[in-house]
mmCIF file of C-alpha atoms and ligand atoms in Angstrom:
data_model
loop_
_atom_site.group_PDB
_atom_site.id
_atom_site.type_symbol
_atom_site.label_atom_id
_atom_site.label_comp_id
_atom_site.label_asym_id
_atom_site.label_seq_id
_atom_site.Cartn_x
_atom_site.Cartn_y
_atom_site.Cartn_z
ATOM 1 C CA MET A 1 131.260 44.729 -12.690
ATOM 2 C CA THR A 2 134.718 43.515 -13.567
ATOM 3 C CA SER A 3 135.643 39.844 -14.002
ATOM 4 C CA THR A 4 137.330 38.549 -10.891
ATOM 5 C CA ALA A 5 139.728 36.252 -12.715
ATOM 6 C CA SER A 6 143.057 37.942 -12.168
ATOM 7 C CA THR A 7 144.801 36.234 -15.057
ATOM 8 C CA THR A 8 142.441 37.410 -17.797
ATOM 9 C CA ARG A 9 142.753 40.707 -19.638
ATOM 10 C CA LEU A 10 139.012 40.681 -20.314
ATOM 11 C CA ASP A 11 136.566 43.156 -18.820
ATOM 12 C CA ILE A 12 132.998 42.001 -18.454
ATOM 13 C CA ARG A 13 130.217 44.494 -17.678
ATOM 14 C CA LYS A 14 126.518 43.878 -17.251
ATOM 15 C CA LEU A 15 124.138 45.277 -19.761
ATOM 16 C CA THR A 16 120.947 44.653 -17.782
ATOM 17 C CA ALA A 17 120.233 43.304 -14.309
ATOM 18 C CA ARG A 18 119.073 39.911 -15.526
ATOM 19 C CA ILE A 19 120.685 39.180 -18.834
ATOM 20 C CA GLY A 20 123.616 40.224 -20.963
ATOM 21 C CA ALA A 21 127.135 41.520 -20.518
ATOM 22 C CA GLU A 22 129.541 43.291 -22.778
ATOM 23 C CA VAL A 23 133.110 41.932 -23.083
ATOM 24 C CA THR A 24 136.011 44.222 -23.842
ATOM 25 C CA GLY A 25 139.755 43.583 -24.065
ATOM 26 C CA ALA A 26 139.463 40.455 -26.252
ATOM 27 C CA GLY A 27 140.879 42.166 -29.326
ATOM 28 C CA PRO A 28 139.303 42.296 -32.798
ATOM 29 C CA GLU A 29 140.113 38.659 -33.639
ATOM 30 C CA LEU A 30 138.934 37.239 -30.259
ATOM 31 C CA ASP A 31 142.179 35.322 -29.910
ATOM 32 C CA LEU A 32 141.911 33.932 -26.405
ATOM 33 C CA ALA A 33 144.281 32.475 -23.876
ATOM 34 C CA PRO A 34 142.967 29.613 -21.605
ATOM 35 C CA PRO A 35 142.231 31.956 -18.655
ATOM 36 C CA ASP A 36 140.170 34.165 -20.996
ATOM 37 C CA VAL A 37 138.139 31.181 -22.083
ATOM 38 C CA THR A 38 137.559 30.201 -18.425
ATOM 39 C CA ALA A 39 136.450 33.749 -17.666
ATOM 40 C CA LEU A 40 134.122 33.833 -20.637
ATOM 41 C CA ARG A 41 132.538 30.482 -19.709
ATOM 42 C CA ALA A 42 131.902 31.758 -16.155
ATOM 43 C CA ALA A 43 130.487 35.036 -17.602
ATOM 44 C CA LEU A 44 128.247 33.049 -19.963
ATOM 45 C CA ASN A 45 126.950 30.925 -17.088
ATOM 46 C CA GLU A 46 126.070 34.095 -15.186
ATOM 47 C CA HIS A 47 124.900 36.528 -17.887
ATOM 48 C CA LYS A 48 123.631 34.047 -20.543
ATOM 49 C CA ALA A 49 124.498 36.359 -23.440
ATOM 50 C CA LEU A 50 127.821 38.057 -24.126
ATOM 51 C CA VAL A 51 128.396 40.743 -26.759
ATOM 52 C CA PHE A 52 131.656 41.804 -28.420
ATOM 53 C CA ARG A 53 131.938 45.059 -30.423
ATOM 54 C CA ASP A 54 134.471 45.839 -33.078
ATOM 55 C CA VAL A 55 135.388 42.301 -33.989
ATOM 56 C CA SER A 56 137.237 41.521 -37.216
ATOM 57 C CA LEU A 57 136.431 37.907 -38.020
ATOM 58 C CA ASP A 58 135.839 35.918 -41.126
ATOM 59 C CA ASP A 59 133.949 32.595 -41.186
ATOM 60 C CA GLU A 60 137.007 30.652 -40.115
ATOM 61 C CA GLY A 61 137.631 33.118 -37.229
ATOM 62 C CA GLN A 62 134.041 32.766 -36.043
ATOM 63 C CA GLN A 63 134.326 28.930 -36.145
ATOM 64 C CA ARG A 64 137.682 29.161 -34.259
ATOM 65 C CA PHE A 65 136.091 31.317 -31.566
ATOM 66 C CA ALA A 66 133.099 29.021 -31.171
ATOM 67 C CA ARG A 67 135.464 26.054 -30.828
ATOM 68 C CA TYR A 68 136.803 27.490 -27.595
ATOM 69 C CA PHE A 69 133.558 26.314 -25.999
ATOM 70 C CA GLY A 70 133.348 22.799 -27.492
ATOM 71 C CA GLU A 71 133.065 20.819 -30.671
ATOM 72 C CA LEU A 72 130.980 22.488 -33.377
ATOM 73 C CA THR A 73 127.828 21.288 -35.031
ATOM 74 C CA THR A 74 127.530 21.488 -38.776
ATOM 75 C CA ALA A 75 125.497 24.495 -39.953
ATOM 76 C CA HIS A 76 122.061 23.037 -39.522
ATOM 77 C CA PRO A 77 120.328 19.599 -39.660
ATOM 78 C CA THR A 78 118.590 20.518 -42.925
ATOM 79 C CA VAL A 79 119.624 23.981 -44.131
ATOM 80 C CA PRO A 80 122.821 24.224 -46.229
ATOM 81 C CA ALA A 81 126.012 25.869 -44.857
ATOM 82 C CA VAL A 82 127.904 28.855 -46.307
ATOM 83 C CA ALA A 83 130.140 27.569 -49.139
ATOM 84 C CA GLY A 84 133.455 26.383 -47.771
ATOM 85 C CA ALA A 85 132.482 26.841 -44.121
ATOM 86 C CA PRO A 86 130.588 23.704 -43.049
ATOM 87 C CA SER A 87 129.668 25.032 -39.606
ATOM 88 C CA VAL A 88 128.493 28.435 -40.703
ATOM 89 C CA LEU A 89 124.706 29.001 -41.196
ATOM 90 C CA PRO A 90 123.716 32.130 -43.177
ATOM 91 C CA VAL A 91 121.005 34.000 -41.237
ATOM 92 C CA ASP A 92 119.710 36.134 -44.040
ATOM 93 C CA ASN A 93 116.313 37.814 -44.284
ATOM 94 C CA GLU A 94 116.186 36.678 -47.980
ATOM 95 C CA ARG A 95 115.807 33.123 -46.541
ATOM 96 C CA GLY A 96 113.211 33.985 -43.947
ATOM 97 C CA LYS A 97 112.913 35.900 -40.733
ATOM 98 C CA ALA A 98 113.197 34.304 -37.301
ATOM 99 C CA ASN A 99 110.626 36.672 -35.748
ATOM 100 C CA HIS A 100 109.378 34.082 -33.338
ATOM 101 C CA TRP A 101 110.698 33.186 -29.905
ATOM 102 C CA HIS A 102 112.866 30.032 -30.026
ATOM 103 C CA THR A 103 115.905 28.247 -28.757
ATOM 104 C CA ASP A 104 118.100 26.972 -31.607
ATOM 105 C CA VAL A 105 117.442 23.558 -33.048
ATOM 106 C CA THR A 106 115.577 22.127 -29.976
ATOM 107 C CA PHE A 107 113.844 19.615 -32.275
ATOM 108 C CA VAL A 108 116.953 17.354 -32.140
ATOM 109 C CA LEU A 109 117.990 15.207 -29.168
ATOM 110 C CA ASN A 110 121.056 17.234 -28.247
ATOM 111 C CA PRO A 111 120.514 20.836 -29.326
ATOM 112 C CA PRO A 112 123.507 23.236 -29.435
ATOM 113 C CA GLN A 113 124.769 24.321 -26.038
ATOM 114 C CA ALA A 114 125.770 27.793 -27.321
ATOM 115 C CA SER A 115 125.240 29.900 -30.383
ATOM 116 C CA THR A 116 127.349 32.644 -31.894
ATOM 117 C CA LEU A 117 125.933 35.327 -34.230
ATOM 118 C CA ARG A 118 128.258 37.619 -36.206
ATOM 119 C CA SER A 119 126.826 40.715 -37.897
ATOM 120 C CA ILE A 120 127.730 41.256 -41.540
ATOM 121 C CA THR A 121 125.010 43.457 -43.102
ATOM 122 C CA ILE A 122 122.761 45.403 -40.748
ATOM 123 C CA PRO A 123 119.847 47.591 -41.801
ATOM 124 C CA PRO A 124 120.080 51.317 -41.009
ATOM 125 C CA TYR A 125 117.259 50.937 -38.432
ATOM 126 C CA GLY A 126 115.632 47.955 -36.645
ATOM 127 C CA GLY A 127 116.730 44.369 -36.977
ATOM 128 C CA GLU A 128 117.547 44.010 -33.232
ATOM 129 C CA THR A 129 117.788 40.574 -31.637
ATOM 130 C CA LEU A 130 115.960 39.924 -28.372
ATOM 131 C CA ILE A 131 117.486 37.346 -26.037
ATOM 132 C CA ALA A 132 115.589 36.160 -22.941
ATOM 133 C CA ASN A 133 116.822 34.565 -19.741
ATOM 134 C CA ALA A 134 114.808 31.364 -19.268
ATOM 135 C CA ALA A 135 116.235 30.713 -15.815
ATOM 136 C CA ALA A 136 114.989 34.165 -14.577
ATOM 137 C CA ALA A 137 111.609 33.213 -16.067
ATOM 138 C CA TYR A 138 111.559 29.969 -14.094
ATOM 139 C CA ARG A 139 112.420 31.804 -10.870
ATOM 140 C CA ASP A 140 109.598 34.293 -11.570
ATOM 141 C CA LEU A 141 107.023 31.500 -11.584
ATOM 142 C CA PRO A 142 104.845 31.241 -8.438
ATOM 143 C CA VAL A 143 105.887 28.080 -6.503
ATOM 144 C CA PRO A 144 102.814 25.987 -7.467
ATOM 145 C CA LEU A 145 103.442 26.748 -11.173
ATOM 146 C CA ARG A 146 107.128 26.039 -10.766
ATOM 147 C CA ASP A 147 106.374 22.657 -9.174
ATOM 148 C CA PHE A 148 103.884 21.910 -11.925
ATOM 149 C CA ALA A 149 106.324 22.842 -14.701
ATOM 150 C CA ASP A 150 108.928 20.590 -13.182
ATOM 151 C CA THR A 151 106.740 17.590 -13.993
ATOM 152 C CA LEU A 152 106.048 18.444 -17.679
ATOM 153 C CA TRP A 153 107.636 17.248 -20.839
ATOM 154 C CA ALA A 154 107.102 18.750 -24.295
ATOM 155 C CA VAL A 155 107.389 17.483 -27.865
ATOM 156 C CA HIS A 156 109.658 19.711 -30.006
ATOM 157 C CA THR A 157 109.471 19.475 -33.843
ATOM 158 C CA ASN A 158 110.744 21.365 -36.852
ATOM 159 C CA ASP A 159 107.423 20.700 -38.592
ATOM 160 C CA PHE A 160 105.768 24.002 -37.560
ATOM 161 C CA ASP A 161 103.904 26.901 -39.117
ATOM 162 C CA TYR A 162 105.844 30.125 -39.489
ATOM 163 C CA ALA A 163 104.144 33.215 -38.185
ATOM 164 C CA VAL A 164 103.536 35.044 -41.447
ATOM 165 C CA PRO A 165 99.956 34.498 -42.561
ATOM 166 C CA LYS A 166 99.967 33.050 -46.084
ATOM 167 C CA GLU A 167 97.302 35.494 -47.329
ATOM 168 C CA SER A 168 99.712 38.430 -46.965
ATOM 169 C CA LEU A 169 102.210 37.007 -49.466
ATOM 170 C CA ASP A 170 102.203 37.434 -53.210
ATOM 171 C CA ASP A 171 102.673 34.430 -55.467
ATOM 172 C CA ALA A 172 106.468 34.723 -55.803
ATOM 173 C CA GLU A 173 106.842 35.092 -52.064
ATOM 174 C CA ARG A 174 104.567 32.206 -51.357
ATOM 175 C CA GLU A 175 106.586 30.002 -53.703
ATOM 176 C CA ARG A 176 109.883 31.004 -52.115
ATOM 177 C CA LYS A 177 108.475 30.366 -48.668
ATOM 178 C CA ARG A 178 107.159 26.948 -49.763
ATOM 179 C CA GLU A 179 110.674 26.038 -51.020
ATOM 180 C CA GLN A 180 112.289 27.228 -47.771
ATOM 181 C CA GLU A 181 109.860 25.229 -45.683
ATOM 182 C CA ALA A 182 110.468 22.127 -47.826
ATOM 183 C CA ILE A 183 114.230 22.442 -47.139
ATOM 184 C CA PHE A 184 113.678 23.132 -43.411
ATOM 185 C CA THR A 185 111.471 20.105 -42.964
ATOM 186 C CA SER A 186 113.248 17.781 -45.414
ATOM 187 C CA ILE A 187 114.092 15.587 -42.384
ATOM 188 C CA ARG A 188 111.232 15.629 -39.800
ATOM 189 C CA TYR A 189 112.325 15.680 -36.206
ATOM 190 C CA GLU A 190 110.344 15.076 -33.041
ATOM 191 C CA THR A 191 112.068 15.076 -29.660
ATOM 192 C CA VAL A 192 110.689 15.026 -26.140
ATOM 193 C CA HIS A 193 112.439 17.459 -23.749
ATOM 194 C CA PRO A 194 111.731 18.427 -20.148
ATOM 195 C CA VAL A 195 109.890 21.748 -19.808
ATOM 196 C CA VAL A 196 112.254 22.543 -16.985
ATOM 197 C CA ARG A 197 115.903 21.825 -17.908
ATOM 198 C CA VAL A 198 118.733 21.585 -15.386
ATOM 199 C CA HIS A 199 121.803 23.347 -16.649
ATOM 200 C CA PRO A 200 124.691 20.853 -16.578
ATOM 201 C CA LEU A 201 127.336 23.401 -15.580
ATOM 202 C CA THR A 202 125.475 25.464 -12.990
ATOM 203 C CA GLY A 203 122.578 23.283 -11.806
ATOM 204 C CA GLU A 204 120.301 26.219 -12.551
ATOM 205 C CA ARG A 205 116.785 25.379 -13.680
ATOM 206 C CA GLY A 206 115.311 27.120 -16.733
ATOM 207 C CA LEU A 207 112.178 26.878 -18.872
ATOM 208 C CA PHE A 208 113.139 24.946 -21.984
ATOM 209 C CA ILE A 209 110.322 25.547 -24.409
ATOM 210 C CA GLY A 210 110.175 28.116 -27.270
ATOM 211 C CA GLY A 211 108.856 27.973 -30.810
ATOM 212 C CA PHE A 212 109.640 24.357 -31.585
ATOM 213 C CA ALA A 213 107.799 23.079 -28.454
ATOM 214 C CA ARG A 214 104.454 22.083 -29.940
ATOM 215 C CA ARG A 215 102.616 20.172 -27.234
ATOM 216 C CA ILE A 216 102.830 18.895 -23.713
ATOM 217 C CA VAL A 217 103.096 15.110 -23.452
ATOM 218 C CA GLY A 218 99.824 13.645 -22.168
ATOM 219 C CA LEU A 219 97.683 16.707 -22.706
ATOM 220 C CA PRO A 220 95.266 17.624 -25.576
ATOM 221 C CA ASP A 221 96.298 20.345 -28.002
ATOM 222 C CA GLY A 222 94.156 23.072 -26.480
ATOM 223 C CA GLU A 223 95.438 22.584 -22.915
ATOM 224 C CA SER A 224 99.019 22.172 -24.242
ATOM 225 C CA ARG A 225 98.821 25.527 -26.015
ATOM 226 C CA ASP A 226 97.410 27.296 -23.004
ATOM 227 C CA ILE A 227 100.076 25.941 -20.671
ATOM 228 C CA LEU A 228 102.961 26.707 -23.071
ATOM 229 C CA ARG A 229 101.534 30.242 -23.568
ATOM 230 C CA LEU A 230 101.308 30.747 -19.786
ATOM 231 C CA LEU A 231 104.903 29.650 -19.238
ATOM 232 C CA GLN A 232 106.233 31.518 -22.291
ATOM 233 C CA ALA A 233 104.719 34.778 -20.955
ATOM 234 C CA TYR A 234 107.292 34.585 -18.098
ATOM 235 C CA VAL A 235 110.217 34.092 -20.550
ATOM 236 C CA THR A 236 109.341 37.164 -22.622
ATOM 237 C CA ARG A 237 108.752 39.608 -19.728
ATOM 238 C CA PRO A 238 110.684 42.749 -20.630
ATOM 239 C CA GLU A 239 112.790 42.420 -17.449
ATOM 240 C CA ASN A 240 114.104 39.060 -18.683
ATOM 241 C CA VAL A 241 115.046 40.318 -22.185
ATOM 242 C CA LEU A 242 118.153 41.908 -23.634
ATOM 243 C CA ARG A 243 117.450 43.921 -26.802
ATOM 244 C CA TRP A 244 120.663 44.062 -28.866
ATOM 245 C CA SER A 245 120.875 46.714 -31.576
ATOM 246 C CA TRP A 246 123.429 45.448 -34.038
ATOM 247 C CA GLU A 247 126.173 47.229 -35.849
ATOM 248 C CA PRO A 248 128.357 45.542 -38.450
ATOM 249 C CA GLY A 249 131.393 43.764 -37.003
ATOM 250 C CA GLN A 250 129.848 42.471 -33.769
ATOM 251 C CA LEU A 251 129.543 39.070 -32.238
ATOM 252 C CA VAL A 252 126.995 37.786 -29.738
ATOM 253 C CA LEU A 253 127.506 34.496 -27.842
ATOM 254 C CA PHE A 254 124.491 33.111 -25.992
ATOM 255 C CA ASP A 255 123.829 30.004 -23.879
ATOM 256 C CA ASN A 256 121.355 28.057 -25.951
ATOM 257 C CA ARG A 257 120.599 25.780 -22.982
ATOM 258 C CA ILE A 258 118.853 28.473 -20.992
ATOM 259 C CA THR A 259 117.772 31.299 -23.288
ATOM 260 C CA GLN A 260 115.332 32.045 -26.091
ATOM 261 C CA HIS A 261 115.742 34.632 -28.829
ATOM 262 C CA TYR A 262 113.792 36.517 -31.426
ATOM 263 C CA ALA A 263 114.814 38.536 -34.492
ATOM 264 C CA ILE A 264 112.567 41.585 -34.736
ATOM 265 C CA ASP A 265 111.017 42.172 -38.143
ATOM 266 C CA ASN A 266 111.047 45.960 -38.085
ATOM 267 C CA TYR A 267 113.384 46.915 -40.937
ATOM 268 C CA ASP A 268 111.151 47.051 -44.055
ATOM 269 C CA ASP A 269 112.770 44.150 -45.881
ATOM 270 C CA LEU A 270 116.146 45.951 -46.078
ATOM 271 C CA PRO A 271 119.127 43.573 -46.306
ATOM 272 C CA ARG A 272 120.145 41.948 -42.975
ATOM 273 C CA ARG A 273 122.735 39.251 -42.788
ATOM 274 C CA LEU A 274 124.309 37.471 -39.779
ATOM 275 C CA ASN A 275 126.401 34.264 -39.798
ATOM 276 C CA ARG A 276 125.648 31.711 -37.117
ATOM 277 C CA VAL A 277 127.997 29.074 -35.660
ATOM 278 C CA THR A 278 126.776 26.710 -32.922
ATOM 279 C CA VAL A 279 128.604 24.576 -30.340
ATOM 280 C CA ALA A 280 127.422 20.972 -29.994
ATOM 281 C CA GLY A 281 125.425 20.284 -26.869
ATOM 282 C CA ASP A 282 124.448 17.568 -24.460
ATOM 283 C CA ILE A 283 121.147 15.741 -24.031
ATOM 284 C CA PRO A 284 118.881 17.871 -21.754
ATOM 285 C CA VAL A 285 118.061 16.573 -18.252
ATOM 286 C CA GLY A 286 114.890 17.432 -16.380
ATOM 287 C CA ALA A 287 114.232 18.218 -12.729
ATOM 288 C CA ASP A 288 113.695 14.504 -11.987
ATOM 289 C CA GLY A 289 117.050 13.554 -13.502
ATOM 290 C CA LYS A 290 115.554 11.980 -16.633
ATOM 291 C CA GLU A 291 116.959 12.681 -20.107
ATOM 292 C CA SER A 292 115.270 13.831 -23.335
ATOM 293 C CA TYR A 293 114.406 11.162 -25.897
ATOM 294 C CA SER A 294 114.017 11.156 -29.654
ATOM 295 C CA ILE A 295 110.802 10.112 -31.328
ATOM 296 C CA ARG A 296 111.872 10.559 -34.951
ATOM 297 C CA GLY A 297 114.772 12.002 -36.983
ATOM 298 C CA ASP A 298 118.479 11.162 -36.947
ATOM 299 C CA ALA A 299 120.699 14.224 -36.358
ATOM 300 C CA SER A 300 124.069 12.422 -36.251
ATOM 301 C CA HIS A 301 125.167 14.328 -39.418
ATOM 302 C CA TYR A 302 124.509 17.589 -37.608
ATOM 303 C CA SER A 303 125.854 17.185 -34.095
ATOM 304 C CA PRO A 304 128.643 14.992 -32.659
ATOM 305 C CA ALA A 305 127.312 12.123 -30.505
ATOM 306 C CA PRO A 306 126.351 13.320 -27.062
ATOM 307 C CA GLY A 307 129.164 12.738 -24.619
ATOM 308 C CA ALA A 308 131.809 13.193 -27.335
ATOM 309 C CA ARG A 309 131.851 16.963 -26.919
ATOM 310 C CA ALA A 310 134.521 18.994 -25.218
ATOM 311 C CA ALA A 311 133.838 20.224 -21.690
HETATM 312 FE FE1 FE2 B 1 117.892 31.290 -33.741
#
């Protein structure tokens, strides 16, 4: 499947039926002309995740590429950036493993609209990233469940338990993990988002939940968990998931408004390092036209004010 834009030199080919496409013809530095950016935005809207092989980018190059899609966030609301690159977040297994399904930084009012990951050090086996199409998940819901989900709102917070059971850690690991959690939660955020988000560019509806969604507004914890688990099972259906096996020198761009992702912990603690740069996003809007709202935590140091972003 080739891009239909006649003025772009890019070739865009699907990787699976429901999610993911590979982009070729962009060159190792991903230096893009305006028609290329238009073609990539259209491809991102359609495929949700775009992969580029054989890129040759440094931190500045990755930031320049992400800026084609809008103003950047800083690296993270609470986790420090790479030295000298204020919008680059090190994603390093030394600092913890994101082996849980999530959408990036949904605990703030306007989470990033898109994320880029660039591979630097990749283990000889494993370490794949799973990316799921949350719009396909929504379409898979039986109509009564879809109608029900349209009415729900969920509280997202960064104050959550990581998946690794504490008993399995030795003392040094437990201490390191405690320090990382203290940094991650040094500002506590709580934001209420619609469970079904309407994509501002396409009008497409997608499930907007993931690991930071802790409870459904108005429901007790037990019922909240059961409903989130039920909906999440549609997101993580194998048909909705791209499994990307990294090699060094690759870049993946995904639409953080309508996907979830998961870093598989299957590489025996070998070194794994990616750098992440995210593009500032808008305030989510639900099926009823209402916007998300913040309960606690100011993220103005992290993301430009909603509405100030580029198109
Ligand atoms: Fe992530």
